Amino acid sequence: MASKAAAALSCALLVVAAAGYYTPPSPGACGLKVGYYHDRCPQAEAIVKRVVGDAVRRNPGVGAGLIRMLFHDCFVEGCDASVLLDPTPANPQPEKLGAPNNPSLRGFEVIDAAKAALERACPGVVSCADIVAFAARDASSSLGGGRGVDFDMPAGRLDGRVSVASRTLDFLPPPTFNLSELVGSFAAKGLGVEDMVVLSGAHTVGRSHCSSFVPDRLAAPSDISPSLAASLRGQCPASPSSGNDPTVVQDAVTPDTLDNQYYKNVLARRVLFTSDAALLTSPATARMVSDNANIPGWWEDRFKKAMVKMASVEVKTGRNQGEVRRNCRAVN
Protein backbone atom coordinates (compact mmCIF):
# COMPACT_ATOMS: atom_id res chain seq x y z
CA MET A 1 0.00 0.00 0.00
CA ALA A 2 2.82 2.39 0.87
CA SER A 3 4.48 1.87 -2.50
CA LYS A 4 1.22 2.63 -4.30
CA ALA A 5 0.80 5.82 -2.29
CA ALA A 6 4.35 6.87 -3.10
CA ALA A 7 3.80 6.24 -6.81
CA ALA A 8 0.62 8.31 -6.80
CA LEU A 9 2.39 11.13 -4.98
CA SER A 10 5.28 11.07 -7.44
CA CYS A 11 2.90 11.53 -10.37
CA ALA A 12 1.63 14.77 -8.88
CA LEU A 13 4.73 16.19 -7.25
CA LEU A 14 7.92 14.87 -8.84
CA VAL A 15 10.26 17.80 -9.42
CA VAL A 16 13.77 18.10 -10.83
CA ALA A 17 15.20 20.36 -8.17
CA ALA A 18 18.08 21.70 -10.24
CA ALA A 19 15.82 22.94 -13.01
CA GLY A 20 12.71 23.62 -10.96
CA TYR A 21 10.59 21.80 -13.52
CA TYR A 22 7.97 19.12 -13.00
CA THR A 23 8.95 15.91 -14.79
CA PRO A 24 6.19 13.44 -15.64
CA PRO A 25 7.02 9.82 -14.88
CA SER A 26 6.15 7.19 -17.45
CA PRO A 27 2.43 6.36 -17.72
CA GLY A 28 3.10 3.02 -16.03
CA ALA A 29 4.79 4.67 -13.06
CA CYS A 30 1.66 6.76 -12.60
CA GLY A 31 -0.64 3.76 -12.47
CA LEU A 32 -1.84 4.41 -16.03
CA LYS A 33 -2.02 1.46 -18.37
CA VAL A 34 -3.37 0.53 -21.77
CA GLY A 35 -6.59 -1.43 -21.42
CA TYR A 36 -7.27 -0.07 -17.95
CA TYR A 37 -11.03 -0.60 -18.30
CA HIS A 38 -10.80 -4.06 -19.85
CA ASP A 39 -12.44 -5.81 -16.90
CA ARG A 40 -14.67 -3.13 -15.35
CA CYS A 41 -16.01 -1.54 -18.54
CA PRO A 42 -14.86 -3.52 -21.58
CA GLN A 43 -16.61 -1.27 -24.10
CA ALA A 44 -15.35 2.01 -22.63
CA GLU A 45 -12.89 2.94 -25.35
CA ALA A 46 -15.18 1.72 -28.15
CA ILE A 47 -18.00 3.90 -26.79
CA VAL A 48 -15.83 7.03 -26.75
CA LYS A 49 -14.47 6.24 -30.21
CA ARG A 50 -17.99 5.91 -31.62
CA VAL A 51 -19.19 9.19 -30.08
CA VAL A 52 -16.09 11.10 -31.19
CA GLY A 53 -16.12 9.60 -34.68
CA ASP A 54 -19.76 10.58 -35.19
CA ALA A 55 -19.07 14.13 -33.97
CA VAL A 56 -15.99 14.62 -36.15
CA ARG A 57 -17.77 13.34 -39.24
CA ARG A 58 -20.48 15.93 -38.67
CA ASN A 59 -18.00 18.73 -37.93
CA PRO A 60 -14.21 18.22 -38.31
CA GLY A 61 -13.62 21.39 -36.30
CA VAL A 62 -14.85 19.61 -33.19
CA GLY A 63 -12.01 17.12 -33.60
CA ALA A 64 -9.48 19.93 -33.53
CA GLY A 65 -11.21 21.24 -30.41
CA LEU A 66 -10.93 17.88 -28.65
CA ILE A 67 -7.19 17.66 -29.34
CA ARG A 68 -6.76 21.19 -28.01
CA MET A 69 -8.92 20.36 -24.98
CA LEU A 70 -6.43 17.72 -23.80
CA PHE A 71 -3.59 20.23 -24.01
CA HIS A 72 -5.57 22.91 -22.18
CA ASP A 73 -6.65 20.45 -19.50
CA CYS A 74 -3.22 18.92 -18.85
CA PHE A 75 -1.30 22.18 -18.62
CA VAL A 76 -3.56 23.46 -15.80
CA GLU A 77 -3.85 21.26 -12.68
CA GLY A 78 -2.69 18.24 -14.71
CA CYS A 79 -4.76 15.88 -16.84
CA ASP A 80 -7.75 15.79 -14.49
CA ALA A 81 -10.74 17.14 -16.47
CA SER A 82 -10.65 20.37 -14.46
CA VAL A 83 -11.29 22.23 -17.72
CA LEU A 84 -14.77 20.67 -17.91
CA LEU A 85 -16.15 22.08 -14.66
CA ASP A 86 -18.97 24.61 -14.98
CA PRO A 87 -19.21 27.75 -12.82
CA THR A 88 -21.02 27.44 -9.49
CA PRO A 89 -21.83 29.92 -6.71
CA ALA A 90 -18.88 28.51 -4.79
CA ASN A 91 -16.58 28.69 -7.83
CA PRO A 92 -17.87 31.30 -10.30
CA GLN A 93 -14.67 31.40 -12.38
CA PRO A 94 -13.50 27.88 -13.37
CA GLU A 95 -10.90 27.18 -16.06
CA LYS A 96 -13.37 27.05 -18.93
CA LEU A 97 -14.05 30.77 -18.38
CA GLY A 98 -10.35 31.69 -18.53
CA ALA A 99 -9.32 33.85 -21.48
CA PRO A 100 -7.40 31.05 -23.27
CA ASN A 101 -10.53 28.85 -23.16
CA ASN A 102 -13.49 31.19 -23.49
CA PRO A 103 -15.02 31.36 -26.04
CA SER A 104 -12.58 29.37 -28.20
CA LEU A 105 -12.46 25.92 -26.57
CA ARG A 106 -14.79 23.46 -28.26
CA GLY A 107 -16.07 19.92 -27.84
CA PHE A 108 -17.65 19.97 -24.38
CA GLU A 109 -20.89 18.51 -25.74
CA VAL A 110 -18.95 15.54 -27.18
CA ILE A 111 -17.47 14.75 -23.77
CA ASP A 112 -20.96 15.03 -22.26
CA ALA A 113 -22.34 12.57 -24.84
CA ALA A 114 -19.53 10.09 -24.25
CA LYS A 115 -19.96 10.33 -20.48
CA ALA A 116 -23.73 9.78 -20.74
CA ALA A 117 -23.18 6.68 -22.87
CA LEU A 118 -20.56 5.35 -20.47
CA GLU A 119 -22.77 5.95 -17.44
CA ARG A 120 -25.48 3.87 -19.10
CA ALA A 121 -23.00 1.07 -19.83
CA CYS A 122 -21.03 1.05 -16.58
CA PRO A 123 -22.06 3.69 -14.03
CA GLY A 124 -19.37 5.37 -11.94
CA VAL A 125 -16.42 3.64 -13.59
CA VAL A 126 -14.84 5.79 -16.32
CA SER A 127 -13.36 9.13 -15.30
CA CYS A 128 -13.93 12.30 -17.27
CA ALA A 129 -10.16 12.80 -17.41
CA ASP A 130 -9.78 9.50 -19.26
CA ILE A 131 -12.64 10.45 -21.58
CA VAL A 132 -10.80 13.68 -22.50
CA ALA A 133 -7.63 11.68 -23.23
CA PHE A 134 -9.47 9.03 -25.26
CA ALA A 135 -11.38 11.72 -27.16
CA ALA A 136 -8.16 13.52 -28.15
CA ARG A 137 -6.69 10.25 -29.38
CA ASP A 138 -9.83 9.33 -31.33
CA ALA A 139 -10.11 12.81 -32.82
CA SER A 140 -6.47 12.52 -33.95
CA SER A 141 -7.27 9.21 -35.60
CA SER A 142 -10.44 10.52 -37.25
CA LEU A 143 -8.71 13.61 -38.62
CA GLY A 144 -5.61 11.67 -39.64
CA GLY A 145 -7.38 10.31 -42.70
CA GLY A 146 -5.63 6.93 -42.53
CA ARG A 147 -2.19 8.54 -42.34
CA GLY A 148 -1.05 6.60 -39.29
CA VAL A 149 -2.16 8.87 -36.43
CA ASP A 150 -3.51 5.92 -34.42
CA PHE A 151 -2.13 5.09 -31.01
CA ASP A 152 -2.92 3.48 -27.67
CA MET A 153 -3.78 5.80 -24.79
CA PRO A 154 -3.07 4.55 -21.26
CA ALA A 155 -5.82 5.25 -18.73
CA GLY A 156 -6.46 5.32 -15.01
CA ARG A 157 -6.69 9.08 -14.33
CA LEU A 158 -9.03 10.47 -11.71
CA ASP A 159 -10.97 13.72 -11.94
CA GLY A 160 -9.79 16.77 -10.05
CA ARG A 161 -11.87 19.02 -7.82
CA VAL A 162 -9.99 22.31 -8.35
CA SER A 163 -10.57 24.59 -11.35
CA VAL A 164 -9.56 28.27 -11.35
CA ALA A 165 -9.74 30.54 -14.40
CA SER A 166 -6.67 32.58 -13.47
CA ARG A 167 -4.50 29.47 -13.56
CA THR A 168 -5.01 29.25 -17.31
CA LEU A 169 -3.02 32.45 -17.73
CA ASP A 170 -0.27 31.05 -15.51
CA PHE A 171 0.35 27.90 -17.54
CA LEU A 172 -1.12 28.01 -21.06
CA PRO A 173 1.36 29.58 -23.51
CA PRO A 174 -0.28 32.38 -25.53
CA PRO A 175 0.20 32.71 -29.31
CA THR A 176 2.48 35.71 -28.70
CA PHE A 177 5.24 33.68 -27.01
CA ASN A 178 8.74 33.62 -28.44
CA LEU A 179 10.84 30.46 -28.56
CA SER A 180 12.46 30.73 -25.13
CA GLU A 181 9.08 31.39 -23.54
CA LEU A 182 7.57 28.38 -25.31
CA VAL A 183 10.42 26.12 -24.24
CA GLY A 184 10.07 27.26 -20.63
CA SER A 185 6.31 26.75 -20.64
CA PHE A 186 6.60 23.17 -21.87
CA ALA A 187 9.60 22.42 -19.64
CA ALA A 188 7.53 23.44 -16.61
CA LYS A 189 5.31 20.47 -17.46
CA GLY A 190 8.17 18.05 -18.08
CA LEU A 191 7.95 18.30 -21.85
CA GLY A 192 11.04 18.84 -23.98
CA VAL A 193 11.81 21.07 -26.92
CA GLU A 194 10.97 18.36 -29.43
CA ASP A 195 7.68 17.68 -27.63
CA MET A 196 6.85 21.36 -28.02
CA VAL A 197 7.69 21.42 -31.72
CA VAL A 198 5.80 18.18 -32.37
CA LEU A 199 2.68 19.16 -30.42
CA SER A 200 2.62 22.52 -32.21
CA GLY A 201 1.80 20.47 -35.30
CA ALA A 202 -1.77 20.19 -34.06
CA HIS A 203 -2.15 23.71 -35.51
CA THR A 204 -2.62 21.95 -38.84
CA VAL A 205 -6.31 21.63 -37.93
CA GLY A 206 -8.85 23.96 -36.40
CA ARG A 207 -9.60 27.65 -36.54
CA SER A 208 -8.35 30.73 -34.73
CA HIS A 209 -10.04 33.96 -33.71
CA CYS A 210 -8.56 36.98 -35.47
CA SER A 211 -7.76 38.55 -32.08
CA SER A 212 -5.17 35.81 -31.50
CA PHE A 213 -2.88 37.08 -34.23
CA VAL A 214 -3.98 40.42 -35.71
CA PRO A 215 -2.17 42.70 -33.23
CA ASP A 216 1.15 40.85 -33.46
CA ARG A 217 1.21 39.58 -37.00
CA LEU A 218 -0.81 42.03 -39.09
CA ALA A 219 -0.72 45.33 -37.19
CA ALA A 220 3.02 45.13 -36.51
CA PRO A 221 6.09 44.21 -38.56
CA SER A 222 6.43 40.43 -38.91
CA ASP A 223 7.84 37.81 -41.25
CA ILE A 224 4.39 36.57 -42.31
CA SER A 225 4.01 35.83 -46.01
CA PRO A 226 2.65 38.93 -47.77
CA SER A 227 0.03 36.88 -49.63
CA LEU A 228 -1.21 35.27 -46.39
CA ALA A 229 -1.24 38.67 -44.67
CA ALA A 230 -3.35 40.10 -47.49
CA SER A 231 -5.77 37.18 -47.26
CA LEU A 232 -6.09 37.54 -43.50
CA ARG A 233 -6.69 41.30 -43.74
CA GLY A 234 -9.60 40.46 -46.00
CA GLN A 235 -11.08 38.15 -43.36
CA CYS A 236 -10.27 39.96 -40.12
CA PRO A 237 -11.15 43.42 -38.80
CA ALA A 238 -8.23 45.72 -38.15
CA SER A 239 -9.16 45.85 -34.47
CA PRO A 240 -11.01 42.69 -33.42
CA SER A 241 -13.42 43.03 -30.50
CA SER A 242 -15.66 40.71 -28.55
CA GLY A 243 -18.49 41.66 -30.87
CA ASN A 244 -16.46 41.37 -34.07
CA ASP A 245 -13.87 38.60 -33.88
CA PRO A 246 -14.32 36.10 -36.72
CA THR A 247 -12.32 32.89 -37.11
CA VAL A 248 -10.03 31.73 -39.89
CA VAL A 249 -8.53 28.32 -40.64
CA GLN A 250 -5.08 27.71 -39.19
CA ASP A 251 -3.94 25.67 -42.19
CA ALA A 252 -5.44 26.85 -45.47
CA VAL A 253 -3.99 23.91 -47.42
CA THR A 254 -5.44 20.91 -45.53
CA PRO A 255 -7.65 22.56 -42.89
CA ASP A 256 -9.48 19.40 -41.78
CA THR A 257 -6.64 16.86 -41.97
CA LEU A 258 -4.14 16.13 -39.19
CA ASP A 259 -0.93 15.94 -41.20
CA ASN A 260 2.51 17.52 -41.48
CA GLN A 261 1.34 20.43 -43.65
CA TYR A 262 1.76 22.76 -40.67
CA TYR A 263 5.54 22.43 -40.89
CA LYS A 264 5.51 23.17 -44.61
CA ASN A 265 3.49 26.27 -43.74
CA VAL A 266 6.03 27.27 -41.09
CA LEU A 267 8.84 27.02 -43.64
CA ALA A 268 6.81 29.08 -46.12
CA ARG A 269 6.02 31.64 -43.39
CA ARG A 270 2.32 30.99 -43.85
CA VAL A 271 1.37 30.52 -40.19
CA LEU A 272 -0.84 32.64 -37.97
CA PHE A 273 0.92 32.97 -34.64
CA THR A 274 4.14 34.49 -33.37
CA SER A 275 4.63 31.20 -31.53
CA ASP A 276 4.42 29.31 -34.85
CA ALA A 277 6.98 31.53 -36.56
CA ALA A 278 9.22 31.24 -33.49
CA LEU A 279 10.04 27.63 -34.40
CA LEU A 280 12.42 28.94 -37.07
CA THR A 281 14.37 31.18 -34.70
CA SER A 282 16.91 28.58 -33.58
CA PRO A 283 18.91 26.13 -35.70
CA ALA A 284 17.77 23.17 -33.57
CA THR A 285 14.05 23.82 -33.81
CA ALA A 286 14.31 24.88 -37.46
CA ARG A 287 15.88 21.49 -38.19
CA MET A 288 13.00 19.77 -36.40
CA VAL A 289 10.53 21.75 -38.50
CA SER A 290 12.36 20.71 -41.68
CA ASP A 291 12.44 17.03 -40.68
CA ASN A 292 8.74 17.06 -39.79
CA ALA A 293 7.92 18.74 -43.10
CA ASN A 294 10.03 16.56 -45.36
CA ILE A 295 10.45 13.04 -43.95
CA PRO A 296 7.33 10.91 -44.53
CA GLY A 297 5.84 9.58 -41.29
CA TRP A 298 8.41 11.39 -39.12
CA TRP A 299 5.97 13.81 -37.51
CA GLU A 300 3.13 11.32 -37.09
CA ASP A 301 5.36 8.90 -35.19
CA ARG A 302 6.55 11.61 -32.81
CA PHE A 303 3.11 13.16 -32.40
CA LYS A 304 1.65 9.91 -31.09
CA LYS A 305 4.38 9.59 -28.47
CA ALA A 306 4.15 13.25 -27.46
CA MET A 307 0.38 13.02 -26.99
CA VAL A 308 0.75 10.06 -24.62
CA LYS A 309 3.52 11.86 -22.74
CA MET A 310 1.46 15.04 -22.41
CA ALA A 311 -1.55 13.02 -21.24
CA SER A 312 0.55 11.80 -18.29
CA VAL A 313 1.28 15.26 -16.88
CA GLU A 314 0.41 15.57 -13.17
CA VAL A 315 -2.26 12.88 -13.33
CA LYS A 316 -4.29 12.05 -10.23
CA THR A 317 -4.50 8.35 -9.49
CA GLY A 318 -4.85 8.12 -5.70
CA ARG A 319 -8.37 8.24 -4.30
CA ASN A 320 -7.36 11.07 -1.99
CA GLN A 321 -6.31 13.06 -5.07
CA GLY A 322 -9.45 12.80 -7.16
CA GLU A 323 -12.69 11.05 -7.99
CA VAL A 324 -14.74 9.62 -10.85
CA ARG A 325 -17.32 12.29 -11.52
CA ARG A 326 -20.90 11.29 -12.23
CA ASN A 327 -21.30 14.47 -14.29
CA CYS A 328 -18.22 15.85 -16.03
CA ARG A 329 -19.39 19.43 -15.44
CA ALA A 330 -19.62 19.17 -11.63
CA VAL A 331 -17.71 17.60 -8.75
CA ASN A 332 -19.52 14.81 -6.93
PDB file of C-alpha atoms in Angstrom, residues 60-191:
ATOM      1  CA  PRO A  60     -14.215  18.220 -38.306  1.00  0.00           C
ATOM      2  CA  GLY A  61     -13.615  21.390 -36.298  1.00  0.00           C
ATOM      3  CA  VAL A  62     -14.853  19.607 -33.193  1.00  0.00           C
ATOM      4  CA  GLY A  63     -12.010  17.118 -33.604  1.00  0.00           C
ATOM      5  CA  ALA A  64      -9.483  19.929 -33.531  1.00  0.00           C
ATOM      6  CA  GLY A  65     -11.212  21.242 -30.411  1.00  0.00           C
ATOM      7  CA  LEU A  66     -10.927  17.884 -28.648  1.00  0.00           C
ATOM      8  CA  ILE A  67      -7.194  17.665 -29.337  1.00  0.00           C
ATOM      9  CA  ARG A  68      -6.758  21.193 -28.012  1.00  0.00           C
ATOM     10  CA  MET A  69      -8.916  20.360 -24.984  1.00  0.00           C
ATOM     11  CA  LEU A  70      -6.428  17.717 -23.801  1.00  0.00           C
ATOM     12  CA  PHE A  71      -3.590  20.227 -24.009  1.00  0.00           C
ATOM     13  CA  HIS A  72      -5.567  22.912 -22.182  1.00  0.00           C
ATOM     14  CA  ASP A  73      -6.650  20.445 -19.501  1.00  0.00           C
ATOM     15  CA  CYS A  74      -3.224  18.917 -18.855  1.00  0.00           C
ATOM     16  CA  PHE A  75      -1.298  22.182 -18.618  1.00  0.00           C
ATOM     17  CA  VAL A  76      -3.556  23.464 -15.800  1.00  0.00           C
ATOM     18  CA  GLU A  77      -3.846  21.259 -12.681  1.00  0.00           C
ATOM     19  CA  GLY A  78      -2.687  18.244 -14.712  1.00  0.00           C
ATOM     20  CA  CYS A  79      -4.764  15.879 -16.840  1.00  0.00           C
ATOM     21  CA  ASP A  80      -7.746  15.788 -14.488  1.00  0.00           C
ATOM     22  CA  ALA A  81     -10.742  17.136 -16.465  1.00  0.00           C
ATOM     23  CA  SER A  82     -10.648  20.369 -14.458  1.00  0.00           C
ATOM     24  CA  VAL A  83     -11.292  22.227 -17.723  1.00  0.00           C
ATOM     25  CA  LEU A  84     -14.770  20.671 -17.908  1.00  0.00           C
ATOM     26  CA  LEU A  85     -16.154  22.078 -14.659  1.00  0.00           C
ATOM     27  CA  ASP A  86     -18.972  24.612 -14.975  1.00  0.00           C
ATOM     28  CA  PRO A  87     -19.207  27.747 -12.820  1.00  0.00           C
ATOM     29  CA  THR A  88     -21.024  27.437  -9.491  1.00  0.00           C
ATOM     30  CA  PRO A  89     -21.835  29.916  -6.712  1.00  0.00           C
ATOM     31  CA  ALA A  90     -18.876  28.510  -4.791  1.00  0.00           C
ATOM     32  CA  ASN A  91     -16.578  28.692  -7.831  1.00  0.00           C
ATOM     33  CA  PRO A  92     -17.868  31.303 -10.299  1.00  0.00           C
ATOM     34  CA  GLN A  93     -14.670  31.397 -12.377  1.00  0.00           C
ATOM     35  CA  PRO A  94     -13.498  27.884 -13.369  1.00  0.00           C
ATOM     36  CA  GLU A  95     -10.901  27.177 -16.060  1.00  0.00           C
ATOM     37  CA  LYS A  96     -13.367  27.053 -18.935  1.00  0.00           C
ATOM     38  CA  LEU A  97     -14.051  30.769 -18.383  1.00  0.00           C
ATOM     39  CA  GLY A  98     -10.352  31.686 -18.529  1.00  0.00           C
ATOM     40  CA  ALA A  99      -9.320  33.850 -21.485  1.00  0.00           C
ATOM     41  CA  PRO A 100      -7.397  31.048 -23.268  1.00  0.00           C
ATOM     42  CA  ASN A 101     -10.530  28.851 -23.165  1.00  0.00           C
ATOM     43  CA  ASN A 102     -13.488  31.190 -23.486  1.00  0.00           C
ATOM     44  CA  PRO A 103     -15.018  31.357 -26.041  1.00  0.00           C
ATOM     45  CA  SER A 104     -12.583  29.370 -28.197  1.00  0.00           C
ATOM     46  CA  LEU A 105     -12.457  25.923 -26.567  1.00  0.00           C
ATOM     47  CA  ARG A 106     -14.785  23.457 -28.260  1.00  0.00           C
ATOM     48  CA  GLY A 107     -16.066  19.916 -27.836  1.00  0.00           C
ATOM     49  CA  PHE A 108     -17.649  19.971 -24.377  1.00  0.00           C
ATOM     50  CA  GLU A 109     -20.887  18.508 -25.737  1.00  0.00           C
ATOM     51  CA  VAL A 110     -18.955  15.539 -27.177  1.00  0.00           C
ATOM     52  CA  ILE A 111     -17.465  14.751 -23.768  1.00  0.00           C
ATOM     53  CA  ASP A 112     -20.962  15.030 -22.264  1.00  0.00           C
ATOM     54  CA  ALA A 113     -22.341  12.570 -24.842  1.00  0.00           C
ATOM     55  CA  ALA A 114     -19.533  10.089 -24.252  1.00  0.00           C
ATOM     56  CA  LYS A 115     -19.955  10.326 -20.482  1.00  0.00           C
ATOM     57  CA  ALA A 116     -23.728   9.776 -20.739  1.00  0.00           C
ATOM     58  CA  ALA A 117     -23.185   6.676 -22.872  1.00  0.00           C
ATOM     59  CA  LEU A 118     -20.563   5.352 -20.466  1.00  0.00           C
ATOM     60  CA  GLU A 119     -22.769   5.952 -17.438  1.00  0.00           C
ATOM     61  CA  ARG A 120     -25.476   3.865 -19.097  1.00  0.00           C
ATOM     62  CA  ALA A 121     -23.005   1.068 -19.827  1.00  0.00           C
ATOM     63  CA  CYS A 122     -21.025   1.050 -16.580  1.00  0.00           C
ATOM     64  CA  PRO A 123     -22.057   3.691 -14.025  1.00  0.00           C
ATOM     65  CA  GLY A 124     -19.372   5.374 -11.944  1.00  0.00           C
ATOM     66  CA  VAL A 125     -16.422   3.642 -13.585  1.00  0.00           C
ATOM     67  CA  VAL A 126     -14.841   5.793 -16.323  1.00  0.00           C
ATOM     68  CA  SER A 127     -13.360   9.131 -15.303  1.00  0.00           C
ATOM     69  CA  CYS A 128     -13.934  12.305 -17.266  1.00  0.00           C
ATOM     70  CA  ALA A 129     -10.158  12.801 -17.414  1.00  0.00           C
ATOM     71  CA  ASP A 130      -9.781   9.500 -19.260  1.00  0.00           C
ATOM     72  CA  ILE A 131     -12.643  10.453 -21.582  1.00  0.00           C
ATOM     73  CA  VAL A 132     -10.805  13.679 -22.501  1.00  0.00           C
ATOM     74  CA  ALA A 133      -7.629  11.677 -23.228  1.00  0.00           C
ATOM     75  CA  PHE A 134      -9.468   9.031 -25.261  1.00  0.00           C
ATOM     76  CA  ALA A 135     -11.378  11.722 -27.162  1.00  0.00           C
ATOM     77  CA  ALA A 136      -8.156  13.522 -28.154  1.00  0.00           C
ATOM     78  CA  ARG A 137      -6.692  10.247 -29.383  1.00  0.00           C
ATOM     79  CA  ASP A 138      -9.827   9.330 -31.325  1.00  0.00           C
ATOM     80  CA  ALA A 139     -10.109  12.810 -32.823  1.00  0.00           C
ATOM     81  CA  SER A 140      -6.475  12.520 -33.953  1.00  0.00           C
ATOM     82  CA  SER A 141      -7.266   9.205 -35.603  1.00  0.00           C
ATOM     83  CA  SER A 142     -10.439  10.519 -37.254  1.00  0.00           C
ATOM     84  CA  LEU A 143      -8.706  13.611 -38.622  1.00  0.00           C
ATOM     85  CA  GLY A 144      -5.609  11.667 -39.644  1.00  0.00           C
ATOM     86  CA  GLY A 145      -7.384  10.312 -42.703  1.00  0.00           C
ATOM     87  CA  GLY A 146      -5.626   6.935 -42.526  1.00  0.00           C
ATOM     88  CA  ARG A 147      -2.185   8.540 -42.336  1.00  0.00           C
ATOM     89  CA  GLY A 148      -1.048   6.602 -39.291  1.00  0.00           C
ATOM     90  CA  VAL A 149      -2.160   8.873 -36.434  1.00  0.00           C
ATOM     91  CA  ASP A 150      -3.507   5.916 -34.422  1.00  0.00           C
ATOM     92  CA  PHE A 151      -2.130   5.089 -31.009  1.00  0.00           C
ATOM     93  CA  ASP A 152      -2.919   3.480 -27.666  1.00  0.00           C
ATOM     94  CA  MET A 153      -3.783   5.802 -24.788  1.00  0.00           C
ATOM     95  CA  PRO A 154      -3.068   4.551 -21.259  1.00  0.00           C
ATOM     96  CA  ALA A 155      -5.818   5.247 -18.731  1.00  0.00           C
ATOM     97  CA  GLY A 156      -6.457   5.323 -15.006  1.00  0.00           C
ATOM     98  CA  ARG A 157      -6.692   9.077 -14.330  1.00  0.00           C
ATOM     99  CA  LEU A 158      -9.029  10.466 -11.709  1.00  0.00           C
ATOM    100  CA  ASP A 159     -10.971  13.715 -11.944  1.00  0.00           C
ATOM    101  CA  GLY A 160      -9.790  16.769 -10.051  1.00  0.00           C
ATOM    102  CA  ARG A 161     -11.869  19.021  -7.821  1.00  0.00           C
ATOM    103  CA  VAL A 162      -9.986  22.308  -8.351  1.00  0.00           C
ATOM    104  CA  SER A 163     -10.572  24.588 -11.352  1.00  0.00           C
ATOM    105  CA  VAL A 164      -9.556  28.267 -11.353  1.00  0.00           C
ATOM    106  CA  ALA A 165      -9.741  30.543 -14.398  1.00  0.00           C
ATOM    107  CA  SER A 166      -6.672  32.582 -13.470  1.00  0.00           C
ATOM    108  CA  ARG A 167      -4.496  29.472 -13.561  1.00  0.00           C
ATOM    109  CA  THR A 168      -5.012  29.245 -17.309  1.00  0.00           C
ATOM    110  CA  LEU A 169      -3.018  32.445 -17.725  1.00  0.00           C
ATOM    111  CA  ASP A 170      -0.270  31.048 -15.515  1.00  0.00           C
ATOM    112  CA  PHE A 171       0.350  27.896 -17.541  1.00  0.00           C
ATOM    113  CA  LEU A 172      -1.119  28.005 -21.063  1.00  0.00           C
ATOM    114  CA  PRO A 173       1.356  29.579 -23.511  1.00  0.00           C
ATOM    115  CA  PRO A 174      -0.278  32.381 -25.533  1.00  0.00           C
ATOM    116  CA  PRO A 175       0.196  32.714 -29.305  1.00  0.00           C
ATOM    117  CA  THR A 176       2.478  35.711 -28.703  1.00  0.00           C
ATOM    118  CA  PHE A 177       5.237  33.676 -27.007  1.00  0.00           C
ATOM    119  CA  ASN A 178       8.743  33.623 -28.443  1.00  0.00           C
ATOM    120  CA  LEU A 179      10.835  30.459 -28.565  1.00  0.00           C
ATOM    121  CA  SER A 180      12.458  30.734 -25.135  1.00  0.00           C
ATOM    122  CA  GLU A 181       9.079  31.394 -23.542  1.00  0.00           C
ATOM    123  CA  LEU A 182       7.571  28.377 -25.308  1.00  0.00           C
ATOM    124  CA  VAL A 183      10.423  26.118 -24.236  1.00  0.00           C
ATOM    125  CA  GLY A 184      10.066  27.259 -20.627  1.00  0.00           C
ATOM    126  CA  SER A 185       6.306  26.751 -20.642  1.00  0.00           C
ATOM    127  CA  PHE A 186       6.604  23.172 -21.865  1.00  0.00           C
ATOM    128  CA  ALA A 187       9.600  22.419 -19.639  1.00  0.00           C
ATOM    129  CA  ALA A 188       7.528  23.439 -16.611  1.00  0.00           C
ATOM    130  CA  LYS A 189       5.307  20.466 -17.457  1.00  0.00           C
ATOM    131  CA  GLY A 190       8.166  18.053 -18.077  1.00  0.00           C
ATOM    132  CA  LEU A 191       7.952  18.301 -21.848  1.00  0.00           C
TER     133      LEU A 191
END
